[in-house]
Short mmCIF file of C-alpha atoms in Angstrom, two decimals:
data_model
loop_
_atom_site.label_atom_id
_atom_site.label_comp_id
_atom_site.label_asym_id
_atom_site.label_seq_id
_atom_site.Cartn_x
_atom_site.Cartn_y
_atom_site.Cartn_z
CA UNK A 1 92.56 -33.70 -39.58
CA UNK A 2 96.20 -33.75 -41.02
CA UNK A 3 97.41 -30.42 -42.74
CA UNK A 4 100.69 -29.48 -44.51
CA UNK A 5 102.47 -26.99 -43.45
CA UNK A 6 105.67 -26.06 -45.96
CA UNK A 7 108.93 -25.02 -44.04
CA UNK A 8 111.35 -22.95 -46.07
CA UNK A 9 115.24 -24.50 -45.51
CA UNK A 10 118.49 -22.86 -45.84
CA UNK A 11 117.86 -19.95 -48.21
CA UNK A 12 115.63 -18.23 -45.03
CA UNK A 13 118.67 -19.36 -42.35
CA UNK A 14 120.83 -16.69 -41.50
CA UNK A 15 124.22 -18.46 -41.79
CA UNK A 16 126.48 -14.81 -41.89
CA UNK A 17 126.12 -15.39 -37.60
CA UNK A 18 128.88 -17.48 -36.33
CA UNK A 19 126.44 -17.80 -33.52
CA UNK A 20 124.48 -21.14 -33.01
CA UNK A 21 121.39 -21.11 -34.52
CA UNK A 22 117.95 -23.01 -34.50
CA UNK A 23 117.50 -25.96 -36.81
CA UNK A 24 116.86 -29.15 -36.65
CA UNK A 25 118.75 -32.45 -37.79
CA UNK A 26 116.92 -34.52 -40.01
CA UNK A 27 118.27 -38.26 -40.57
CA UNK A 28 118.21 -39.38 -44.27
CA UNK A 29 116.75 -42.81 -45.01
CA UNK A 30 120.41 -43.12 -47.62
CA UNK A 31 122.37 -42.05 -44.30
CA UNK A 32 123.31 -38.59 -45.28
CA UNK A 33 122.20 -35.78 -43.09
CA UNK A 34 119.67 -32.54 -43.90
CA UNK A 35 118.49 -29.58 -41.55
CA UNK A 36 115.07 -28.19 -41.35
CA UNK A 37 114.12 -24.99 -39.22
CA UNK A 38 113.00 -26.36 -35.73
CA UNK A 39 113.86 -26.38 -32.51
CA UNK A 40 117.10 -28.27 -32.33
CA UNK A 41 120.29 -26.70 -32.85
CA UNK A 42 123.27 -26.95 -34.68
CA UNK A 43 126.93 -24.99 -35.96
CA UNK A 44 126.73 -22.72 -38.78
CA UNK A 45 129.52 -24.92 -40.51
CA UNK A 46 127.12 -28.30 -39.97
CA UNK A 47 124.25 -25.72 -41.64
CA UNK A 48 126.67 -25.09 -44.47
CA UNK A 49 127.70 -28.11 -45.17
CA UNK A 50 124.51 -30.51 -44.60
CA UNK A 51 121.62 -28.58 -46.14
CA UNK A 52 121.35 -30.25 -49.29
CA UNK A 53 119.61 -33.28 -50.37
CA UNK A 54 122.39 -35.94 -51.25
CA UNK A 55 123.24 -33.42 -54.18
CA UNK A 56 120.00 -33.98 -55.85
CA UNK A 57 118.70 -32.51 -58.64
CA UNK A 58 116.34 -29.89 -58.89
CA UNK A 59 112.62 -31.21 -58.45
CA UNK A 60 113.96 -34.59 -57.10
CA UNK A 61 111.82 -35.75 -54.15
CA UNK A 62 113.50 -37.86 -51.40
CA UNK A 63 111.60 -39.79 -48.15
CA UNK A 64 113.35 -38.55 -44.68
CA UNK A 65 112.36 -39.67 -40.93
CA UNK A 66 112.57 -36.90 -37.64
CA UNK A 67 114.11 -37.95 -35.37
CA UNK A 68 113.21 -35.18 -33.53
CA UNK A 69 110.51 -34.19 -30.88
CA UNK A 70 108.01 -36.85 -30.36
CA UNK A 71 108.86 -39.69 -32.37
CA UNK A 72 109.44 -40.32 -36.26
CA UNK A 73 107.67 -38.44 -38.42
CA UNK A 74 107.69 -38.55 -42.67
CA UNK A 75 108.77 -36.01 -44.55
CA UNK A 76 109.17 -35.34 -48.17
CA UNK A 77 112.03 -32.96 -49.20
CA UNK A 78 112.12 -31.06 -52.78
CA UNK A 79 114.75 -29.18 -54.18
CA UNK A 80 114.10 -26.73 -56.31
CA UNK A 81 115.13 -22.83 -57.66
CA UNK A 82 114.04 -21.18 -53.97
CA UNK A 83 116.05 -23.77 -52.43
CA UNK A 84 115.02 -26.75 -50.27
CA UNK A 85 111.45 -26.76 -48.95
CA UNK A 86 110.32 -29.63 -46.57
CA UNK A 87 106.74 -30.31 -46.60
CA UNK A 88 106.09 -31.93 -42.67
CA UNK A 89 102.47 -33.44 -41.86
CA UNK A 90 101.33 -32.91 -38.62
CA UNK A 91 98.85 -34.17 -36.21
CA UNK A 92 97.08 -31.51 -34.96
CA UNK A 93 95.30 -28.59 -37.21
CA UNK A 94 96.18 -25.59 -34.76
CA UNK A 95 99.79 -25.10 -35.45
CA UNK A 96 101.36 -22.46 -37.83
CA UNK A 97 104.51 -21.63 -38.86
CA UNK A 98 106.29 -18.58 -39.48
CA UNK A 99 109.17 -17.30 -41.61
CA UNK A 100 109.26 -13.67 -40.32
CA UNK A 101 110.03 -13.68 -36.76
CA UNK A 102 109.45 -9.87 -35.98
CA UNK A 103 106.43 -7.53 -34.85
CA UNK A 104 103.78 -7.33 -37.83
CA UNK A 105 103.26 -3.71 -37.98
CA UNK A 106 104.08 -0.30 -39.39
CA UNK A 107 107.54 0.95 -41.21
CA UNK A 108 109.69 2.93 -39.29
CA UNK A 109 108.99 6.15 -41.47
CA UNK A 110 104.77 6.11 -40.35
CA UNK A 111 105.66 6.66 -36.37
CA UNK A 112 105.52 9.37 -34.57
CA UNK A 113 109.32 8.93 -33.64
CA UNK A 114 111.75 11.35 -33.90
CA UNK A 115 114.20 10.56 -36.94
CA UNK A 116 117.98 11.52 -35.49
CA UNK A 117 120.84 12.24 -38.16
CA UNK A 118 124.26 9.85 -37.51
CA UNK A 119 125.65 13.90 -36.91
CA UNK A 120 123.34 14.67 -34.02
CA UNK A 121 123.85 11.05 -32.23
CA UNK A 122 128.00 11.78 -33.39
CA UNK A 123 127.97 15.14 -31.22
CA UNK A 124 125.17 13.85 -28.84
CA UNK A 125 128.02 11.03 -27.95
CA UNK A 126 131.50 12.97 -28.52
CA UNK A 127 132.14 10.48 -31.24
CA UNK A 128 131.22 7.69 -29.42
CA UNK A 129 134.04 8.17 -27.16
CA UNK A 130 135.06 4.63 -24.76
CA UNK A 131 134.45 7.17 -21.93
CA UNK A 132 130.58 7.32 -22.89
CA UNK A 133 129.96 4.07 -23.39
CA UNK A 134 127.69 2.43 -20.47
CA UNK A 135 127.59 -1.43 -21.72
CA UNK A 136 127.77 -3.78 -24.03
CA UNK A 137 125.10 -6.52 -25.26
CA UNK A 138 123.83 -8.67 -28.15
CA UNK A 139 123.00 -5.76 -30.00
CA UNK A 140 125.68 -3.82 -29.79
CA UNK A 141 127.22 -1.12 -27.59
CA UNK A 142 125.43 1.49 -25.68
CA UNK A 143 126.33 5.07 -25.32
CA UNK A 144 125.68 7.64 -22.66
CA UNK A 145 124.61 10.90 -24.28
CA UNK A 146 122.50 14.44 -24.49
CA UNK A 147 119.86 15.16 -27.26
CA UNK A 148 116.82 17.09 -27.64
CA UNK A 149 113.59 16.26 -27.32
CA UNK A 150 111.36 19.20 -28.22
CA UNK A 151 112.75 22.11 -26.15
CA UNK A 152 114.61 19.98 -23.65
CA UNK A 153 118.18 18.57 -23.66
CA UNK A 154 117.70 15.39 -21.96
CA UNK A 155 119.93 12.29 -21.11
CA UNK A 156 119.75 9.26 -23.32
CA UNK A 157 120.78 6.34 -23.62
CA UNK A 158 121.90 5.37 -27.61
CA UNK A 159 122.54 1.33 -28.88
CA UNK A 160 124.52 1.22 -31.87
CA UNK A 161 123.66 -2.04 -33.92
CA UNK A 162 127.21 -4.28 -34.52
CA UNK A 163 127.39 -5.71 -37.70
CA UNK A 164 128.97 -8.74 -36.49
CA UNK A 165 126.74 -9.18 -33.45
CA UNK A 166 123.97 -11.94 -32.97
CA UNK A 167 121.46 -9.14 -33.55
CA UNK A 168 120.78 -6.88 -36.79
CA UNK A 169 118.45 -4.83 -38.71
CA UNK A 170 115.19 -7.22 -38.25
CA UNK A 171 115.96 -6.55 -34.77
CA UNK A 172 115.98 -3.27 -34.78
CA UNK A 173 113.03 -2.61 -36.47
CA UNK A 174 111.37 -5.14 -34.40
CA UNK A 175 112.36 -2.59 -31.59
CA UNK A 176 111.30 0.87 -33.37
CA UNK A 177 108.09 -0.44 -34.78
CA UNK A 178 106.70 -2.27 -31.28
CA UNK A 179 107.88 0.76 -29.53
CA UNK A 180 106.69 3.14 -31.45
CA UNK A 181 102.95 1.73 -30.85
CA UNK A 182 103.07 0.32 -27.53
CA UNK A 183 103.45 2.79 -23.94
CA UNK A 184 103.58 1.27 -20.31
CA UNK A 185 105.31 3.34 -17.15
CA UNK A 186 107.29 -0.33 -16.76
CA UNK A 187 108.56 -0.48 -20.66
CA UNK A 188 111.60 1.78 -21.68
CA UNK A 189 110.89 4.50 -23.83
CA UNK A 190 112.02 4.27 -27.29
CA UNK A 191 112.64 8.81 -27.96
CA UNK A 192 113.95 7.92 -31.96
CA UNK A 193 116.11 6.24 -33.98
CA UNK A 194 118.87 6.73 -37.00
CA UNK A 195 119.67 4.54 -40.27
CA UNK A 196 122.08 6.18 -42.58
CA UNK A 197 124.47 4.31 -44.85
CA UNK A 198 123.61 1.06 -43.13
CA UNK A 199 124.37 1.85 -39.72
CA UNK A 200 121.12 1.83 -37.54
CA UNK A 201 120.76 3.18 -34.19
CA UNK A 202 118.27 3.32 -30.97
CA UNK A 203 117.63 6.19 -28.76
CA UNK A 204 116.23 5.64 -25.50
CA UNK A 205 115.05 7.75 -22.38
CA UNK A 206 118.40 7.36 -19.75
CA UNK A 207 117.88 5.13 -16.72
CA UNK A 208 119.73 6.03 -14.13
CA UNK A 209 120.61 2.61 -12.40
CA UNK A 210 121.03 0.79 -15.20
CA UNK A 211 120.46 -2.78 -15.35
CA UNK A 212 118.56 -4.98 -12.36
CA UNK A 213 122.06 -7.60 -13.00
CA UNK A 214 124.59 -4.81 -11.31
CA UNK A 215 122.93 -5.05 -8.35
CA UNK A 216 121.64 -8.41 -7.62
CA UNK A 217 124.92 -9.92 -7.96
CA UNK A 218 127.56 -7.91 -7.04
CA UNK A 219 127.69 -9.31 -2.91
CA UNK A 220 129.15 -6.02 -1.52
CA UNK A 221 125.82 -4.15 -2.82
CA UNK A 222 122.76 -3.69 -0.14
CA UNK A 223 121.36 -0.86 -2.34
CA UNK A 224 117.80 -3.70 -2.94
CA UNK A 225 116.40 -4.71 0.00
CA UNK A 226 113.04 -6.75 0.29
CA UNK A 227 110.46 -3.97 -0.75
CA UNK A 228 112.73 -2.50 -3.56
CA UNK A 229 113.18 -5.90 -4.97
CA UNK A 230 109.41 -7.27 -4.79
CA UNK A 231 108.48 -3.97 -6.63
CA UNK A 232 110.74 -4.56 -9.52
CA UNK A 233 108.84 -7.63 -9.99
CA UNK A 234 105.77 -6.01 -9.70
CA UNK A 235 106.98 -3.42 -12.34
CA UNK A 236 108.29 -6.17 -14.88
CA UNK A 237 105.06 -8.19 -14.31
CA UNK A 238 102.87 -5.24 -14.90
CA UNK A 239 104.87 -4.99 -18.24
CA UNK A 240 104.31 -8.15 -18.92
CA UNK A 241 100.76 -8.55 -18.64
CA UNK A 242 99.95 -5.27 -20.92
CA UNK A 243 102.27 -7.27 -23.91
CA UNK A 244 99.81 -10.20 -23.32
CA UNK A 245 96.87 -8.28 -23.48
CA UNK A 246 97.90 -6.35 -26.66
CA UNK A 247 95.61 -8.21 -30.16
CA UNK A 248 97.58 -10.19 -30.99
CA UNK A 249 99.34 -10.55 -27.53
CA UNK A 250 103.16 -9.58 -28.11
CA UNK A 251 105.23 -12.33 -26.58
CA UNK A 252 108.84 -10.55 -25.16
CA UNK A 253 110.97 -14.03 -25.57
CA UNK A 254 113.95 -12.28 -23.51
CA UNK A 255 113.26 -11.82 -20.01
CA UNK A 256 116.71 -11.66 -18.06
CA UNK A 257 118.16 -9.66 -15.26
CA UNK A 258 120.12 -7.14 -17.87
CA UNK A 259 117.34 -6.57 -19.48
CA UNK A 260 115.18 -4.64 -16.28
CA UNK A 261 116.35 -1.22 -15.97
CA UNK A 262 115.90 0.95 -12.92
CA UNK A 263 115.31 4.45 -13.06
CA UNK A 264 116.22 6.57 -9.86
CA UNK A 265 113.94 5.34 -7.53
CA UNK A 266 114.43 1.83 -8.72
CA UNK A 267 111.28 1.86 -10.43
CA UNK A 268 111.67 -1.04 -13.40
CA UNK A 269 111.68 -0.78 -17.05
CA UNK A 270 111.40 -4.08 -19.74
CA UNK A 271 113.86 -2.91 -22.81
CA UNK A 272 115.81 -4.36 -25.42
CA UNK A 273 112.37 -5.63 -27.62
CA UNK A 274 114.37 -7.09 -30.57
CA UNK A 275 113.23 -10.75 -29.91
CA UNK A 276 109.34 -10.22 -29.19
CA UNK A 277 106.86 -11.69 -31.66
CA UNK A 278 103.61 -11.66 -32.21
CA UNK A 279 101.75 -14.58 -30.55
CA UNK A 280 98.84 -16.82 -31.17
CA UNK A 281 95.61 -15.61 -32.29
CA UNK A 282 92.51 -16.82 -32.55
CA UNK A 283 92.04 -20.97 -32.10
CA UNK A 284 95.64 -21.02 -32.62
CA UNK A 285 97.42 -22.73 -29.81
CA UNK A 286 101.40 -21.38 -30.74
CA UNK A 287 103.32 -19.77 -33.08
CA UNK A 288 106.27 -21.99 -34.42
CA UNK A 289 109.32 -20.09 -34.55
CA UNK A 290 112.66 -20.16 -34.19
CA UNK A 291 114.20 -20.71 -30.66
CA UNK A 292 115.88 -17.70 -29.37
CA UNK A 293 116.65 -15.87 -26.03
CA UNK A 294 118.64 -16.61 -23.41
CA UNK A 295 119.90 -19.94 -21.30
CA UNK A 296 118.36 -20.78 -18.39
CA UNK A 297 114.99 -18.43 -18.62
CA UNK A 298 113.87 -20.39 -21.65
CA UNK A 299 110.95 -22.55 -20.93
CA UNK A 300 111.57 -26.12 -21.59
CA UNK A 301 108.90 -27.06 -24.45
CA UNK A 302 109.84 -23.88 -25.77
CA UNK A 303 113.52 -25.04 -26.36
CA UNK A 304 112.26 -28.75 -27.13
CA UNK A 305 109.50 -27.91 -29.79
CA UNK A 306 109.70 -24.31 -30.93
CA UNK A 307 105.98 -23.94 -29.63
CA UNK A 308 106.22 -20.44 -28.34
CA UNK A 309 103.41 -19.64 -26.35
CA UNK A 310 102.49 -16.41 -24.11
CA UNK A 311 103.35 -19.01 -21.30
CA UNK A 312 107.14 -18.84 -22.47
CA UNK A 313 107.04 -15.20 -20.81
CA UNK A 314 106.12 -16.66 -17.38
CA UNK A 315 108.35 -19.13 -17.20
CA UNK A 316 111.04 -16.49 -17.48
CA UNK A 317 109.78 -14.35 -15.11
CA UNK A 318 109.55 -17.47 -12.80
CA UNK A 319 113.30 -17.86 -13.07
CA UNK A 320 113.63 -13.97 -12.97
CA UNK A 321 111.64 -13.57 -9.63
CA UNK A 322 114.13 -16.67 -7.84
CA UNK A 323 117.04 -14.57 -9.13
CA UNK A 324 115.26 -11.65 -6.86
CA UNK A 325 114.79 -13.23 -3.83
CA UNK A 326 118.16 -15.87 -3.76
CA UNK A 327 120.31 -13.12 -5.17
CA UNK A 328 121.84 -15.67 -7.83
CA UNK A 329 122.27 -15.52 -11.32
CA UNK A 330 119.88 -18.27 -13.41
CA UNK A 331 123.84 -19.99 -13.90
CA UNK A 332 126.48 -19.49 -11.91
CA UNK A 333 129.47 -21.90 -13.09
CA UNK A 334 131.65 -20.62 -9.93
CA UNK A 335 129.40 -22.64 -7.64
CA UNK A 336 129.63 -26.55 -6.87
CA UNK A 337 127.97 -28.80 -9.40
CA UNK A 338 124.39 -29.22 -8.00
CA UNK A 339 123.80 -25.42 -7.03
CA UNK A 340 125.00 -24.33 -10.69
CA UNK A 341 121.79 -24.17 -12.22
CA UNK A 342 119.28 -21.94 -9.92
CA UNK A 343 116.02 -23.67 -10.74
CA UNK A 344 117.15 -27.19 -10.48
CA UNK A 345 119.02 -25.83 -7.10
CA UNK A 346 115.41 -24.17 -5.89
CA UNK A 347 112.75 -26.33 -6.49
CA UNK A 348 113.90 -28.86 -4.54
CA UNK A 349 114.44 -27.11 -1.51
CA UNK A 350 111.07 -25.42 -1.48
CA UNK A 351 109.46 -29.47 -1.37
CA UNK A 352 111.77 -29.48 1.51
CA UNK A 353 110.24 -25.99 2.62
CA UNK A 354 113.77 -25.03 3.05
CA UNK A 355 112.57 -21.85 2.26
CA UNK A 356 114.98 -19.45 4.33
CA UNK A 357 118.01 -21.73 2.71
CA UNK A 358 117.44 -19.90 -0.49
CA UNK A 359 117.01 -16.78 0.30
CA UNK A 360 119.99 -13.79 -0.58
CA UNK A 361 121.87 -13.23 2.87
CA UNK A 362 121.38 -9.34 2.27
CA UNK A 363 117.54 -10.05 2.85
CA UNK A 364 117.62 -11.56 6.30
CA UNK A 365 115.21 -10.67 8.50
CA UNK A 366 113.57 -8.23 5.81
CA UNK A 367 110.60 -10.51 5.04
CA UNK A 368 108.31 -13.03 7.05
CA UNK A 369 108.32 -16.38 6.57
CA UNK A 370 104.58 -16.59 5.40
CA UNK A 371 105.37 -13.34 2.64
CA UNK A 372 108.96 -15.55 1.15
CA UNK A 373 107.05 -18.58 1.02
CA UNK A 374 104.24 -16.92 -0.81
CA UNK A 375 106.44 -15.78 -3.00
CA UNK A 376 108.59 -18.62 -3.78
CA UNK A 377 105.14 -20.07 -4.16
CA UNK A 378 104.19 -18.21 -7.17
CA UNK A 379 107.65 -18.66 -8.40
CA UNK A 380 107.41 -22.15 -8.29
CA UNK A 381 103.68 -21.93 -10.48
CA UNK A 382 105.23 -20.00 -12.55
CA UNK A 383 108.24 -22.50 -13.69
CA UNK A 384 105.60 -25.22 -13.69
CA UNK A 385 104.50 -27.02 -16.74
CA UNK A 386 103.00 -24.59 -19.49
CA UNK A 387 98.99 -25.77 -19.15
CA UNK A 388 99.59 -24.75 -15.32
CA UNK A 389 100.67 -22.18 -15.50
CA UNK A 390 99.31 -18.36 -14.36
CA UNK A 391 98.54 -15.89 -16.37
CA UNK A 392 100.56 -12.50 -15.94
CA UNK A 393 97.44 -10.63 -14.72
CA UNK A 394 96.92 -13.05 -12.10
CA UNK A 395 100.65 -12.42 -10.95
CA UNK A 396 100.16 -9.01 -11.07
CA UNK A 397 97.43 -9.56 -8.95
CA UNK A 398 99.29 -11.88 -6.09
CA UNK A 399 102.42 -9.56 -6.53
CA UNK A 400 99.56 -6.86 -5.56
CA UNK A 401 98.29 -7.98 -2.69
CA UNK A 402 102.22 -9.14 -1.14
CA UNK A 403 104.04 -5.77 -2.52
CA UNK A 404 104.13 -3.29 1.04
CA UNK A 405 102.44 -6.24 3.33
CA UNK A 406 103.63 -5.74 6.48
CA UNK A 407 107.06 -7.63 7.11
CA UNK A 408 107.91 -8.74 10.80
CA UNK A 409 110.91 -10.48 10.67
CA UNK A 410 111.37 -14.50 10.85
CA UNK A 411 107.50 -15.66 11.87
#
């Protein structure tokens, strides 16, 4: 049965990024050009400057063809005081689309959180001094600091939203209202948070190591061998699977390296929630959205269709778990042309069963052949096509029974 599902154009497009963002070009049967929100992506300026239809007038209806995706499909485009709406017909009656792309649940002010004053998180910080400041992301900076938490004065770790960054408030409380719900030993721990005067803040519990990224790729560090590195990806997948088994399973969209922190004992911690959305429910198959996250650990349909699926997730541990055991970032421009890209460098070799070829230098002779092609194994499932892939309880399960098997060298 064909339903109509009504997309909302460029008044719901955030166009203040000078980021790229996710839209999709639509080809005008007159020749002039249109964008709808999809999959495809294009420059703010193009955004600016084609979302109109031929300067119509309000109410006027005009007949466009995708060229997007699978074929041509009709469209009929109105313009009218909300803007331009596109209604799109599609084939299948278990799709949905949605214009909010955060976590459904609670305001800020209803959690249990503790509600910090831009004062407290000023002294906590020394004025955000340079000398505190730990990193840098999408989000903004993050600060090294002290603040209390009940009696205690503990460590923590504060992210102050930038304005002009590719993240902002819906973000954020993305962030404060899925953490303020959701507890896992393998998920950072979200202490409070701080808006005043339009300035929003995150306080976190302080991991020690910082990020999985400053260690896997820096050569001249042997601080992860085997065991520490196949627990990490135990840890994350553990994560993992508790998001997916949340109602309605919470899809992360923004698995990377810099986004595992390691506590002490390199124990690993999923953080940085801004992107995750609810997923499918009930017959639903998807949840069309917006693309977003990062190159390289974005599955493939995902990119293609903006289908996200609870699948999406594994994929990008897939690519996060080759990054573990060949030491390699997903892209690395410095290398030659056909090792750039790791999964398109992998997947070869492993049909070759070049197995050892892969694998980081720092790891020889940590892990048996049988245990790294296991493991490459379930890699390889999990960067497979979406209907084959595993679900993350059955890699926890396989990461499981491999975590602390006994390792004899090159067998």
């Amino acid at each position: 049965m064909t339903t109509i599902d009504t997309l909302v154009l460029s008044p719901r497009i955030n166009t203040a990024s000078s980021e790229r963002i996710a839209a999709c070009t639509w080809n005008y049967e007159e020749g002039g050009m249109g964008n709808c929100a999809c999959a495809h992506t294009v420059d703010k300026n193009d955004l600016n400057n084609k979302v109109r239809v031929n300067g119509g007038k309000k109410g006027k209806q005009k007949s466009l063809k995708c060229n997007a995706g699978n074929g041509l499909t009709e469209l009929r485009v109105e313009q009218n005081k909300n803007g331009l709406h596109c209604e799109v017909p599609h084939s299948t009656a278990d799709e949905t689309f949605e214009e909010d792309d955060s976590v459904r649940t609670e305001t800020p002010e209803s959690s249990h959180l503790k509600q910090f004053t831009y004062l407290e998180l000023k002294l906590a910080t020394a004025n955000f001094s340079e000398k505190n400041c730990i990193g840098e992301g999408g989000f903004g900076r993050v600060y090294r600091g002290w603040a209390f938490e009940g009696d205690n004065c503990v460590p923590v770790a504060i992210k102050k939203l930038n304005p002009k960054g590719f993240q902002g408030y819906p973000e954020w409380l993305t962030e404060v209202v899925l953490l303020s719900r959701l507890y896992h030993p393998n998920i950072v721990r979200l202490i409070g948070h701080c808006s005043e005067e339009e300035e929003y803040y995150l306080v976190y519990e302080y991991m020690t190591k910082g990020s999985l990224d400053n260690y896997l790729f820096c050569r001249d560090d042997e601080s992860l061998g085997w065991d520490k590195r196949m627990n990490i990806a135990l840890g994350v997948a553990h994560a993992l699977a508790f998001l997916h088994n949340q109602d309605p399973p919470v899809i992360y969209r923004d698995i990377k390296s810099s986004n595992v922190l390691l506590n002490h004992e390199f124990d690993a911690k999923l953080s940085d929630f801004g992107l995750a959305k609810d997923g499918p429910t009930g017959l639903l198959t998807h949840v069309s959205t917006r693309v977003y996250g990062t190159y390289g650990y974005v599955a493939p349909e995902y990119y293609q269709t903006g289908h996200l699926r609870v699948a999406d997730d594994v994929y990008g541990f897939g690519v996060l778990l080759l990054e573990l055991v060949c030491g390699r970032p997903v892209v690395d421009s410095s290398r030659q042309e056909k090792e750039r890209n790791l999964v398109q460098w992998v997947r070869p070799q492993l049909r070759k069963k070049l197995f050892y070829d892969v694998l980081d230098e720092r790891l020889r002779n940590q892990c048996s052949k049988r245990t790294l092609f296991l493991i490459l194994t379930l890699a390889d499932h999990c960067l497979s096509e979406s209907y084959r892939r595993p679900e993350m309880n059955d890699v926890v399960k396989v990461l499981k029974m491999l975590v602390g098997r006994p390792n004899s060298g090159r067998k």
